PDB file of C-alpha atoms and ligand atoms in Angstrom:
ATOM      1  CA  UNK A   1     -19.118  -2.238   5.255  1.00  0.00           C
ATOM      2  CA  UNK A   2     -17.407   0.483   7.211  1.00  0.00           C
ATOM      3  CA  UNK A   3     -19.833  -0.203  10.052  1.00  0.00           C
ATOM      4  CA  UNK A   4     -17.442  -3.274  10.810  1.00  0.00           C
ATOM      5  CA  UNK A   5     -15.040  -0.686  12.350  1.00  0.00           C
ATOM      6  CA  UNK A   6     -17.324   1.485  14.290  1.00  0.00           C
ATOM      7  CA  UNK A   7     -16.069   1.886  17.674  1.00  0.00           C
ATOM      8  CA  UNK A   8     -12.565   0.003  16.543  1.00  0.00           C
ATOM      9  CA  UNK A   9      -9.301   1.494  16.676  1.00  0.00           C
ATOM     10  CA  UNK A  10      -7.419   1.780  13.612  1.00  0.00           C
ATOM     11  CA  UNK A  11      -3.822   2.911  12.507  1.00  0.00           C
ATOM     12  CA  UNK A  12      -3.146   3.886   9.132  1.00  0.00           C
ATOM     13  CA  UNK A  13       0.611   5.075   8.138  1.00  0.00           C
ATOM     14  CA  UNK A  14       1.083   7.377   5.076  1.00  0.00           C
ATOM     15  CA  UNK A  15      -2.605   8.727   6.142  1.00  0.00           C
ATOM     16  CA  UNK A  16      -1.893  12.437   5.362  1.00  0.00           C
ATOM     17  CA  UNK A  17      -2.700  12.073   1.577  1.00  0.00           C
ATOM     18  CA  UNK A  18      -4.153   9.589  -0.952  1.00  0.00           C
ATOM     19  CA  UNK A  19      -5.510   6.209  -0.304  1.00  0.00           C
ATOM     20  CA  UNK A  20      -4.469   6.442   3.609  1.00  0.00           C
ATOM     21  CA  UNK A  21      -6.510   9.805   3.806  1.00  0.00           C
ATOM     22  CA  UNK A  22      -9.625   8.640   2.278  1.00  0.00           C
ATOM     23  CA  UNK A  23      -9.422   5.505   4.225  1.00  0.00           C
ATOM     24  CA  UNK A  24      -9.082   7.593   7.341  1.00  0.00           C
ATOM     25  CA  UNK A  25     -12.087   9.893   6.449  1.00  0.00           C
ATOM     26  CA  UNK A  26     -14.431   6.924   5.786  1.00  0.00           C
ATOM     27  CA  UNK A  27     -13.244   5.232   8.855  1.00  0.00           C
ATOM     28  CA  UNK A  28     -13.904   8.326  11.109  1.00  0.00           C
ATOM     29  CA  UNK A  29     -17.321   8.922   9.385  1.00  0.00           C
ATOM     30  CA  UNK A  30     -18.288   5.217  10.694  1.00  0.00           C
ATOM     31  CA  UNK A  31     -17.307   5.456  14.065  1.00  0.00           C
ATOM     32  CA  UNK A  32     -13.592   4.348  14.198  1.00  0.00           C
ATOM     33  CA  UNK A  33     -10.912   5.904  16.345  1.00  0.00           C
ATOM     34  CA  UNK A  34      -8.388   6.349  13.506  1.00  0.00           C
ATOM     35  CA  UNK A  35      -4.489   6.892  14.358  1.00  0.00           C
ATOM     36  CA  UNK A  36      -3.053   8.770  11.371  1.00  0.00           C
ATOM     37  CA  UNK A  37       0.643   8.731  10.477  1.00  0.00           C
ATOM     38  CA  UNK A  38       3.052  10.022   8.309  1.00  0.00           C
ATOM     39  CA  UNK A  39       6.068  12.499   7.886  1.00  0.00           C
ATOM     40  CA  UNK A  40       4.448  15.714   7.270  1.00  0.00           C
ATOM     41  CA  UNK A  41       2.705  16.929  10.721  1.00  0.00           C
ATOM     42  CA  UNK A  42       0.600  19.552   9.127  1.00  0.00           C
ATOM     43  CA  UNK A  43      -1.329  17.733   7.083  1.00  0.00           C
ATOM     44  CA  UNK A  44      -2.333  15.167   9.661  1.00  0.00           C
ATOM     45  CA  UNK A  45      -3.374  18.000  12.087  1.00  0.00           C
ATOM     46  CA  UNK A  46      -5.285  19.403   9.080  1.00  0.00           C
ATOM     47  CA  UNK A  47      -6.881  16.080   8.441  1.00  0.00           C
ATOM     48  CA  UNK A  48      -7.595  15.472  12.602  1.00  0.00           C
ATOM     49  CA  UNK A  49      -9.146  19.153  12.821  1.00  0.00           C
ATOM     50  CA  UNK A  50     -11.767  18.564   9.728  1.00  0.00           C
ATOM     51  CA  UNK A  51     -12.767  14.802  11.247  1.00  0.00           C
ATOM     52  CA  UNK A  52     -13.529  13.920  14.706  1.00  0.00           C
ATOM     53  CA  UNK A  53     -12.223  10.744  15.432  1.00  0.00           C
ATOM     54  CA  UNK A  54      -9.032  10.988  13.649  1.00  0.00           C
ATOM     55  CA  UNK A  55      -5.724  11.504  15.927  1.00  0.00           C
ATOM     56  CA  UNK A  56      -2.160  12.723  14.411  1.00  0.00           C
ATOM     57  CA  UNK A  57       0.920  10.723  15.269  1.00  0.00           C
ATOM     58  CA  UNK A  58       3.645  12.066  13.002  1.00  0.00           C
ATOM     59  CA  UNK A  59       6.191   9.496  12.028  1.00  0.00           C
ATOM     60  CA  UNK A  60       8.787   8.281   9.553  1.00  0.00           C
ATOM     61  CA  UNK A  61       8.073   4.544   9.299  1.00  0.00           C
ATOM     62  CA  UNK A  62      11.693   4.054   8.297  1.00  0.00           C
ATOM     63  CA  UNK A  63      12.611   4.407  11.708  1.00  0.00           C
ATOM     64  CA  UNK A  64      11.636   1.403  13.768  1.00  0.00           C
ATOM     65  CA  UNK A  65      12.351   2.650  17.246  1.00  0.00           C
ATOM     66  CA  UNK A  66      10.243   5.712  16.408  1.00  0.00           C
ATOM     67  CA  UNK A  67       7.536   3.353  14.912  1.00  0.00           C
ATOM     68  CA  UNK A  68       7.733   1.049  18.268  1.00  0.00           C
ATOM     69  CA  UNK A  69       7.275   4.770  20.180  1.00  0.00           C
ATOM     70  CA  UNK A  70       4.415   6.188  18.301  1.00  0.00           C
ATOM     71  CA  UNK A  71       2.608   2.794  18.553  1.00  0.00           C
ATOM     72  CA  UNK A  72       2.931   2.696  22.462  1.00  0.00           C
ATOM     73  CA  UNK A  73       1.514   6.356  22.501  1.00  0.00           C
ATOM     74  CA  UNK A  74      -1.448   5.149  20.422  1.00  0.00           C
ATOM     75  CA  UNK A  75      -2.191   2.098  22.368  1.00  0.00           C
ATOM     76  CA  UNK A  76      -2.225   4.374  25.416  1.00  0.00           C
ATOM     77  CA  UNK A  77      -4.603   6.577  24.192  1.00  0.00           C
ATOM     78  CA  UNK A  78      -6.833   4.693  21.674  1.00  0.00           C
ATOM     79  CA  UNK A  79      -6.079   1.093  22.798  1.00  0.00           C
ATOM     80  CA  UNK A  80      -4.710  -1.929  20.830  1.00  0.00           C
ATOM     81  CA  UNK A  81      -5.669  -1.447  17.194  1.00  0.00           C
ATOM     82  CA  UNK A  82      -8.135  -3.454  15.803  1.00  0.00           C
ATOM     83  CA  UNK A  83      -6.416  -3.101  11.933  1.00  0.00           C
ATOM     84  CA  UNK A  84      -3.397  -1.446  11.028  1.00  0.00           C
ATOM     85  CA  UNK A  85      -2.685  -0.159   7.368  1.00  0.00           C
ATOM     86  CA  UNK A  86       0.576   0.372   6.094  1.00  0.00           C
ATOM     87  CA  UNK A  87      -0.294   2.676   3.373  1.00  0.00           C
ATOM     88  CA  UNK A  88       2.970   4.776   3.571  1.00  0.00           C
ATOM     89  CA  UNK A  89       5.085   4.191   0.225  1.00  0.00           C
ATOM     90  CA  UNK A  90       6.964   6.161  -2.834  1.00  0.00           C
ATOM     91  CA  UNK A  91       6.698   5.344  -6.277  1.00  0.00           C
ATOM     92  CA  UNK A  92       9.859   5.598  -8.522  1.00  0.00           C
ATOM     93  CA  UNK A  93      10.570   5.326 -12.079  1.00  0.00           C
ATOM     94  CA  UNK A  94      14.150   4.992 -12.990  1.00  0.00           C
ATOM     95  CA  UNK A  95      15.855   4.692 -16.256  1.00  0.00           C
ATOM     96  CA  UNK A  96      18.659   2.116 -16.563  1.00  0.00           C
ATOM     97  CA  UNK A  97      21.358   5.044 -16.860  1.00  0.00           C
ATOM     98  CA  UNK A  98      20.306   6.138 -13.447  1.00  0.00           C
ATOM     99  CA  UNK A  99      20.726   2.742 -12.009  1.00  0.00           C
ATOM    100  CA  UNK A 100      21.341   3.435  -8.488  1.00  0.00           C
ATOM    101  CA  UNK A 101      21.702   1.273  -5.452  1.00  0.00           C
ATOM    102  CA  UNK A 102      21.239   3.950  -2.884  1.00  0.00           C
ATOM    103  CA  UNK A 103      18.066   4.551  -4.758  1.00  0.00           C
ATOM    104  CA  UNK A 104      16.911   1.098  -4.404  1.00  0.00           C
ATOM    105  CA  UNK A 105      17.725   0.916  -0.913  1.00  0.00           C
ATOM    106  CA  UNK A 106      15.569   4.007  -0.286  1.00  0.00           C
ATOM    107  CA  UNK A 107      12.387   2.434  -1.941  1.00  0.00           C
ATOM    108  CA  UNK A 108      12.740  -0.612  -0.136  1.00  0.00           C
ATOM    109  CA  UNK A 109      13.566   1.185   3.203  1.00  0.00           C
ATOM    110  CA  UNK A 110      10.416   3.195   2.937  1.00  0.00           C
ATOM    111  CA  UNK A 111       7.955   0.451   1.151  1.00  0.00           C
ATOM    112  CA  UNK A 112       8.791  -2.622   2.653  1.00  0.00           C
ATOM    113  CA  UNK A 113      11.070  -2.071   5.567  1.00  0.00           C
ATOM    114  CA  UNK A 114       8.858   0.697   6.582  1.00  0.00           C
ATOM    115  CA  UNK A 115       5.648  -1.493   6.406  1.00  0.00           C
ATOM    116  CA  UNK A 116       7.628  -3.851   8.327  1.00  0.00           C
ATOM    117  CA  UNK A 117       8.459  -1.642  11.168  1.00  0.00           C
ATOM    118  CA  UNK A 118       4.723  -0.519  11.498  1.00  0.00           C
ATOM    119  CA  UNK A 119       3.502  -4.515  11.414  1.00  0.00           C
ATOM    120  CA  UNK A 120       6.318  -5.180  14.087  1.00  0.00           C
ATOM    121  CA  UNK A 121       5.219  -2.557  16.358  1.00  0.00           C
ATOM    122  CA  UNK A 122       1.491  -3.569  16.157  1.00  0.00           C
ATOM    123  CA  UNK A 123       1.638  -7.079  16.239  1.00  0.00           C
ATOM    124  CA  UNK A 124       2.901  -8.514  19.930  1.00  0.00           C
ATOM    125  CA  UNK A 125      -0.602  -6.743  21.221  1.00  0.00           C
ATOM    126  CA  UNK A 126      -2.586  -7.929  18.641  1.00  0.00           C
ATOM    127  CA  UNK A 127      -1.055 -11.731  19.132  1.00  0.00           C
ATOM    128  CA  UNK A 128      -1.398 -11.060  22.823  1.00  0.00           C
ATOM    129  CA  UNK A 129      -4.862 -10.274  22.297  1.00  0.00           C
ATOM    130  CA  UNK A 130      -5.990 -12.882  19.808  1.00  0.00           C
ATOM    131  CA  UNK A 131      -7.319 -10.853  17.695  1.00  0.00           C
ATOM    132  CA  UNK A 132      -6.429  -8.094  14.858  1.00  0.00           C
ATOM    133  CA  UNK A 133      -5.794  -7.358  11.282  1.00  0.00           C
ATOM    134  CA  UNK A 134      -2.912  -6.344   9.151  1.00  0.00           C
ATOM    135  CA  UNK A 135      -3.274  -4.701   5.823  1.00  0.00           C
ATOM    136  CA  UNK A 136       0.199  -4.446   3.572  1.00  0.00           C
ATOM    137  CA  UNK A 137      -0.648  -2.257   0.554  1.00  0.00           C
ATOM    138  CA  UNK A 138       1.228  -3.769  -2.482  1.00  0.00           C
ATOM    139  CA  UNK A 139       0.438  -3.248  -6.196  1.00  0.00           C
ATOM    140  CA  UNK A 140      -0.548  -5.010  -9.078  1.00  0.00           C
ATOM    141  CA  UNK A 141       3.069  -3.783 -10.178  1.00  0.00           C
ATOM    142  CA  UNK A 142       4.400  -6.305  -7.372  1.00  0.00           C
ATOM    143  CA  UNK A 143       2.974  -9.481  -9.949  1.00  0.00           C
ATOM    144  CA  UNK A 144       5.955  -8.799 -12.517  1.00  0.00           C
ATOM    145  CA  UNK A 145       8.925  -6.883 -13.014  1.00  0.00           C
ATOM    146  CA  UNK A 146       7.565  -3.546 -15.230  1.00  0.00           C
ATOM    147  CA  UNK A 147      10.083  -1.572 -17.319  1.00  0.00           C
ATOM    148  CA  UNK A 148      11.617   1.443 -15.570  1.00  0.00           C
ATOM    149  CA  UNK A 149       9.725   0.190 -12.244  1.00  0.00           C
ATOM    150  CA  UNK A 150      12.228  -2.221 -10.997  1.00  0.00           C
ATOM    151  CA  UNK A 151      12.549  -0.301  -7.594  1.00  0.00           C
ATOM    152  CA  UNK A 152       9.102  -0.139  -7.186  1.00  0.00           C
ATOM    153  CA  UNK A 153       7.859  -3.472  -8.386  1.00  0.00           C
ATOM    154  CA  UNK A 154      10.596  -5.222  -6.543  1.00  0.00           C
ATOM    155  CA  UNK A 155       9.427  -3.443  -3.099  1.00  0.00           C
ATOM    156  CA  UNK A 156       5.911  -4.494  -3.753  1.00  0.00           C
ATOM    157  CA  UNK A 157       6.854  -8.252  -5.015  1.00  0.00           C
ATOM    158  CA  UNK A 158       8.247  -8.487  -1.410  1.00  0.00           C
ATOM    159  CA  UNK A 159       5.610  -7.157   0.296  1.00  0.00           C
ATOM    160  CA  UNK A 160       3.070  -9.600  -1.167  1.00  0.00           C
ATOM    161  CA  UNK A 161       5.646 -12.632  -0.620  1.00  0.00           C
ATOM    162  CA  UNK A 162       5.813 -11.280   2.899  1.00  0.00           C
ATOM    163  CA  UNK A 163       2.009 -11.069   3.653  1.00  0.00           C
ATOM    164  CA  UNK A 164       1.567 -14.560   1.935  1.00  0.00           C
ATOM    165  CA  UNK A 165       3.820 -16.056   4.299  1.00  0.00           C
ATOM    166  CA  UNK A 166       2.549 -14.191   7.505  1.00  0.00           C
ATOM    167  CA  UNK A 167      -1.003 -14.924   6.632  1.00  0.00           C
ATOM    168  CA  UNK A 168      -0.156 -18.728   7.330  1.00  0.00           C
ATOM    169  CA  UNK A 169       2.100 -17.877   9.821  1.00  0.00           C
ATOM    170  CA  UNK A 170      -0.501 -15.951  12.088  1.00  0.00           C
ATOM    171  CA  UNK A 171      -3.664 -17.917  11.253  1.00  0.00           C
ATOM    172  CA  UNK A 172      -3.784 -19.603  14.355  1.00  0.00           C
ATOM    173  CA  UNK A 173      -2.855 -16.172  16.334  1.00  0.00           C
ATOM    174  CA  UNK A 174      -6.230 -14.597  15.389  1.00  0.00           C
ATOM    175  CA  UNK A 175      -4.632 -11.838  13.201  1.00  0.00           C
ATOM    176  CA  UNK A 176      -5.413 -11.866   9.759  1.00  0.00           C
ATOM    177  CA  UNK A 177      -3.246 -10.719   7.227  1.00  0.00           C
ATOM    178  CA  UNK A 178      -4.462  -8.738   3.662  1.00  0.00           C
ATOM    179  CA  UNK A 179      -2.657  -7.359   0.857  1.00  0.00           C
ATOM    180  CA  UNK A 180      -4.196  -4.680  -1.292  1.00  0.00           C
ATOM    181  CA  UNK A 181      -3.066  -5.154  -5.155  1.00  0.00           C
ATOM    182  CA  UNK A 182      -4.688  -2.132  -6.814  1.00  0.00           C
ATOM    183  CA  UNK A 183      -4.181  -0.662 -10.099  1.00  0.00           C
ATOM    184  CA  UNK A 184      -3.796   3.130 -10.737  1.00  0.00           C
ATOM    185  CA  UNK A 185      -5.379   5.169  -8.055  1.00  0.00           C
ATOM    186  CA  UNK A 186      -5.675   9.221  -8.593  1.00  0.00           C
ATOM    187  CA  UNK A 187      -3.335  10.204  -5.773  1.00  0.00           C
ATOM    188  CA  UNK A 188      -0.124  12.785  -5.362  1.00  0.00           C
ATOM    189  CA  UNK A 189       1.562   9.128  -5.911  1.00  0.00           C
ATOM    190  CA  UNK A 190       0.607   9.534  -9.424  1.00  0.00           C
ATOM    191  CA  UNK A 191      -0.042  13.146 -10.124  1.00  0.00           C
ATOM    192  CA  UNK A 192       3.261  13.571 -11.896  1.00  0.00           C
ATOM    193  CA  UNK A 193       2.865  10.695 -14.270  1.00  0.00           C
ATOM    194  CA  UNK A 194       2.984  11.777 -18.022  1.00  0.00           C
ATOM    195  CA  UNK A 195       1.953   8.602 -19.265  1.00  0.00           C
ATOM    196  CA  UNK A 196      -1.723   7.093 -19.872  1.00  0.00           C
ATOM    197  CA  UNK A 197      -2.778   5.296 -16.646  1.00  0.00           C
ATOM    198  CA  UNK A 198      -5.536   2.773 -17.739  1.00  0.00           C
ATOM    199  CA  UNK A 199      -8.734   1.994 -15.460  1.00  0.00           C
ATOM    200  CA  UNK A 200      -7.314   4.676 -12.984  1.00  0.00           C
ATOM    201  CA  UNK A 201      -9.951   5.120 -10.441  1.00  0.00           C
ATOM    202  CA  UNK A 202     -10.346   7.779  -7.655  1.00  0.00           C
ATOM    203  CA  UNK A 203      -8.845   7.578  -4.270  1.00  0.00           C
ATOM    204  CA  UNK A 204     -12.335   7.433  -2.237  1.00  0.00           C
ATOM    205  CA  UNK A 205     -13.264   4.729  -4.637  1.00  0.00           C
ATOM    206  CA  UNK A 206     -10.404   2.733  -3.813  1.00  0.00           C
ATOM    207  CA  UNK A 207     -10.583   3.619  -0.069  1.00  0.00           C
ATOM    208  CA  UNK A 208     -14.363   2.083  -0.060  1.00  0.00           C
ATOM    209  CA  UNK A 209     -13.616  -1.181  -1.659  1.00  0.00           C
ATOM    210  CA  UNK A 210     -10.678  -1.935   0.564  1.00  0.00           C
ATOM    211  CA  UNK A 211     -12.783  -1.455   3.627  1.00  0.00           C
ATOM    212  CA  UNK A 212     -15.622  -3.561   2.068  1.00  0.00           C
ATOM    213  CA  UNK A 213     -13.061  -6.180   1.425  1.00  0.00           C
ATOM    214  CA  UNK A 214     -11.150  -5.831   5.048  1.00  0.00           C
ATOM    215  CA  UNK A 215     -14.520  -6.119   6.409  1.00  0.00           C
ATOM    216  CA  UNK A 216     -14.738  -9.796   5.057  1.00  0.00           C
ATOM    217  CA  UNK A 217     -11.144 -10.489   6.227  1.00  0.00           C
ATOM    218  CA  UNK A 218     -10.176 -11.381   2.458  1.00  0.00           C
ATOM    219  CA  UNK A 219      -6.196 -11.948   1.765  1.00  0.00           C
ATOM    220  CA  UNK A 220      -6.103 -10.383  -1.462  1.00  0.00           C
ATOM    221  CA  UNK A 221      -7.853  -7.068  -2.097  1.00  0.00           C
ATOM    222  CA  UNK A 222      -7.430  -6.489  -5.901  1.00  0.00           C
ATOM    223  CA  UNK A 223      -8.933  -4.050  -8.316  1.00  0.00           C
ATOM    224  CA  UNK A 224      -9.833  -3.091 -10.539  1.00  0.00           C
ATOM    225  CA  UNK A 225     -10.644  -6.520 -12.081  1.00  0.00           C
ATOM    226  CA  UNK A 226     -10.062  -5.515 -15.420  1.00  0.00           C
ATOM    227  CA  UNK A 227      -6.702  -4.504 -14.374  1.00  0.00           C
ATOM    228  CA  UNK A 228      -5.775  -7.389 -12.237  1.00  0.00           C
ATOM    229  CA  UNK A 229      -6.793  -9.899 -14.830  1.00  0.00           C
ATOM    230  CA  UNK A 230      -4.545  -8.405 -17.429  1.00  0.00           C
ATOM    231  CA  UNK A 231      -1.657  -8.390 -14.903  1.00  0.00           C
ATOM    232  CA  UNK A 232      -2.364 -11.710 -13.753  1.00  0.00           C
ATOM    233  CA  UNK A 233      -2.712 -12.997 -17.043  1.00  0.00           C
ATOM    234  CA  UNK A 234       0.845 -11.551 -17.673  1.00  0.00           C
ATOM    235  CA  UNK A 235       2.115 -13.457 -14.957  1.00  0.00           C
ATOM    236  CA  UNK A 236       1.261 -16.933 -16.320  1.00  0.00           C
ATOM    237  CA  UNK A 237       3.072 -16.154 -19.593  1.00  0.00           C
ATOM    238  CA  UNK A 238       6.605 -17.690 -20.296  1.00  0.00           C
ATOM    239  CA  UNK A 239       9.350 -15.507 -20.179  1.00  0.00           C
ATOM    240  CA  UNK A 240      10.046 -15.024 -24.242  1.00  0.00           C
ATOM    241  CA  UNK A 241       6.127 -14.093 -24.540  1.00  0.00           C
ATOM    242  CA  UNK A 242       6.218 -11.755 -21.459  1.00  0.00           C
ATOM    243  CA  UNK A 243       9.087  -9.788 -22.515  1.00  0.00           C
ATOM    244  CA  UNK A 244       8.246  -9.712 -26.341  1.00  0.00           C
ATOM    245  CA  UNK A 245       4.729  -8.342 -24.890  1.00  0.00           C
ATOM    246  CA  UNK A 246       6.077  -6.105 -22.573  1.00  0.00           C
ATOM    247  CA  UNK A 247       8.785  -4.482 -25.064  1.00  0.00           C
ATOM    248  CA  UNK A 248       6.043  -3.803 -27.461  1.00  0.00           C
ATOM    249  CA  UNK A 249       3.388  -2.333 -24.593  1.00  0.00           C
ATOM    250  CA  UNK A 250       6.492   0.098 -23.027  1.00  0.00           C
ATOM    251  CA  UNK A 251       7.492   1.481 -26.478  1.00  0.00           C
ATOM    252  CA  UNK A 252       4.296   2.047 -28.152  1.00  0.00           C
ATOM    253  CA  UNK A 253       1.703   0.379 -26.448  1.00  0.00           C
ATOM    254  CA  UNK A 254      -1.373   1.750 -24.052  1.00  0.00           C
ATOM    255  CA  UNK A 255       0.661   1.925 -21.156  1.00  0.00           C
ATOM    256  CA  UNK A 256       3.278   4.094 -22.665  1.00  0.00           C
ATOM    257  CA  UNK A 257       5.507   4.061 -19.781  1.00  0.00           C
ATOM    258  CA  UNK A 258       8.093   5.564 -22.457  1.00  0.00           C
ATOM    259  CA  UNK A 259      11.291   4.413 -24.418  1.00  0.00           C
ATOM    260  CA  UNK A 260      13.516   3.621 -21.632  1.00  0.00           C
ATOM    261  CA  UNK A 261      17.085   5.159 -21.583  1.00  0.00           C
ATOM    262  CA  UNK A 262      19.845   3.124 -21.733  1.00  0.00           C
TER     263      UNK A 262
HETATM  264  N1  NAP B 301      -1.867   5.549  -6.271  1.00  0.00           N
HETATM  265  C1  NAP B 301      -1.571   4.493  -7.189  1.00  0.00           C
HETATM  266  O1  NAP B 301      -1.784   4.353  -8.309  1.00  0.00           O
HETATM  267  C2  NAP B 301      -1.220   3.161  -6.138  1.00  0.00           C
HETATM  268  C3  NAP B 301      -1.312   1.766  -7.012  1.00  0.00           C
HETATM  269  C4  NAP B 301      -0.881   0.598  -6.344  1.00  0.00           C
HETATM  270  C5  NAP B 301      -0.674   0.662  -4.923  1.00  0.00           C
HETATM  271  N2  NAP B 301      -0.636   2.066  -4.502  1.00  0.00           N
HETATM  272  C6  NAP B 301       0.065   1.880  -2.677  1.00  0.00           C
HETATM  273  O2  NAP B 301      -0.490   2.553  -1.947  1.00  0.00           O
HETATM  274  C7  NAP B 301      -0.280   3.432  -0.889  1.00  0.00           C
HETATM  275  C8  NAP B 301      -0.623   4.699  -0.980  1.00  0.00           C
HETATM  276  O3  NAP B 301      -0.389   5.076  -2.039  1.00  0.00           O
HETATM  277  P1  NAP B 301      -1.095   6.749  -2.454  1.00  0.00           P
HETATM  278  O4  NAP B 301      -1.281   6.308  -3.888  1.00  0.00           O
HETATM  279  O5  NAP B 301      -2.006   7.157  -1.488  1.00  0.00           O
HETATM  280  O6  NAP B 301      -0.095   7.827  -2.576  1.00  0.00           O
HETATM  281  P2  NAP B 301       0.462   9.045  -1.739  1.00  0.00           P
HETATM  282  O7  NAP B 301      -0.854  10.014  -1.763  1.00  0.00           O
HETATM  283  O8  NAP B 301       1.721   9.741  -2.302  1.00  0.00           O
HETATM  284  O9  NAP B 301       0.578   8.550  -0.283  1.00  0.00           O
HETATM  285  C9  NAP B 301       1.693   8.105   0.186  1.00  0.00           C
HETATM  286  C10 NAP B 301       1.890   8.346   1.793  1.00  0.00           C
HETATM  287  O10 NAP B 301       2.791   8.005   2.312  1.00  0.00           O
HETATM  288  C11 NAP B 301       3.614   8.956   2.981  1.00  0.00           C
HETATM  289  N3  NAP B 301       5.079   8.463   3.224  1.00  0.00           N
HETATM  290  C12 NAP B 301       5.936   8.496   2.300  1.00  0.00           C
HETATM  291  N4  NAP B 301       7.010   8.019   2.765  1.00  0.00           N
HETATM  292  C13 NAP B 301       6.945   7.950   4.238  1.00  0.00           C
HETATM  293  C14 NAP B 301       7.929   7.811   5.373  1.00  0.00           C
HETATM  294  N5  NAP B 301       8.914   7.664   5.241  1.00  0.00           N
HETATM  295  N6  NAP B 301       7.106   7.822   6.575  1.00  0.00           N
HETATM  296  C15 NAP B 301       5.655   7.823   6.589  1.00  0.00           C
HETATM  297  N7  NAP B 301       4.845   8.037   5.782  1.00  0.00           N
HETATM  298  C16 NAP B 301       5.368   8.255   4.620  1.00  0.00           C
HETATM  299  C17 NAP B 301       3.245  10.221   2.513  1.00  0.00           C
HETATM  300  O11 NAP B 301       3.288  11.252   3.128  1.00  0.00           O
HETATM  301  P3  NAP B 301       4.709  11.913   3.848  1.00  0.00           P
HETATM  302  O12 NAP B 301       5.344  12.646   3.039  1.00  0.00           O
HETATM  303  O13 NAP B 301       3.960  13.108   4.786  1.00  0.00           O
HETATM  304  O14 NAP B 301       5.238  11.162   4.823  1.00  0.00           O
HETATM  305  C18 NAP B 301       2.020   9.761   1.721  1.00  0.00           C
HETATM  306  O15 NAP B 301       0.897  10.733   2.514  1.00  0.00           O
HETATM  307  C19 NAP B 301       1.394   3.173  -1.593  1.00  0.00           C
HETATM  308  O16 NAP B 301       1.924   2.145  -0.709  1.00  0.00           O
HETATM  309  C20 NAP B 301       1.265   2.937  -2.865  1.00  0.00           C
HETATM  310  O17 NAP B 301       2.778   2.451  -3.289  1.00  0.00           O
HETATM  311  C21 NAP B 301      -0.506   3.436  -5.005  1.00  0.00           C
END
């Protein structure tokens, strides 16, 4: 349903690679004006050079003032965005022996605060206009704490709760809020993972699913359904059963995240 965004303005962060990049390409092909942000300018420029309709706006989303300035430049050049996708993010696995407050702050600052900085820059104009869409990138990892992924899971759980609250807060302002909770997607983010990634899908497939669902203004965009169903069921389990199962899965099971170092 990418036709929905033909002639519309879209801002995507984390668009130099992975899901954000695929979203930008598919949206530009369907006739949208797409502002792409990320830290690495050369990637954004190469993307813009290869795809008419894509415009590079380098940004580190952890910098609130820069986020506002970049937003202002986008609004002046392309108009108030109809859709903003907060795809910038980092994936960190951490053993208990490496437990680090500064690393936790880094992950939250990019994955959570970075998304909030982006949304906060665009929201006033969307509210003033009485329409718009904010799309946060959560993860099925935000449903429950997964061993070795405490920092990542916490950042995604925060985004899910944030989006749930904002959906209601903005309902009467004409601004729709969505959250993407996907399983593994083949992107540079997971390229170094040395464990099996059940149900992994390609980034262009993920982008198609996200755009189809955004066109319907659905709140939760969750896929693939098999992974979503399993992780949602895990969320319903009592803790004693959850911990028994997750230990088994982590140490020997199909997810094989590897034996934790204490
Ligand atoms: N791949 C998966 O399996 C998966 C599953 C569930 C959810 N997700 C989520 O989906 C989103 C996209 O991930 P992806 O898989 O497409 O990974 P990716 O290819 O690594 O893309 C993430 C992008 O974020 C950008 N980024 C990182 N820190 C940034 C910062 N401080 N400011 C601006 N941009 C920053 C990176 O570009 P620069 O280095 O140029 O800044 C990169 O292009 C993430 O939020 C991720 O958590 C991914």
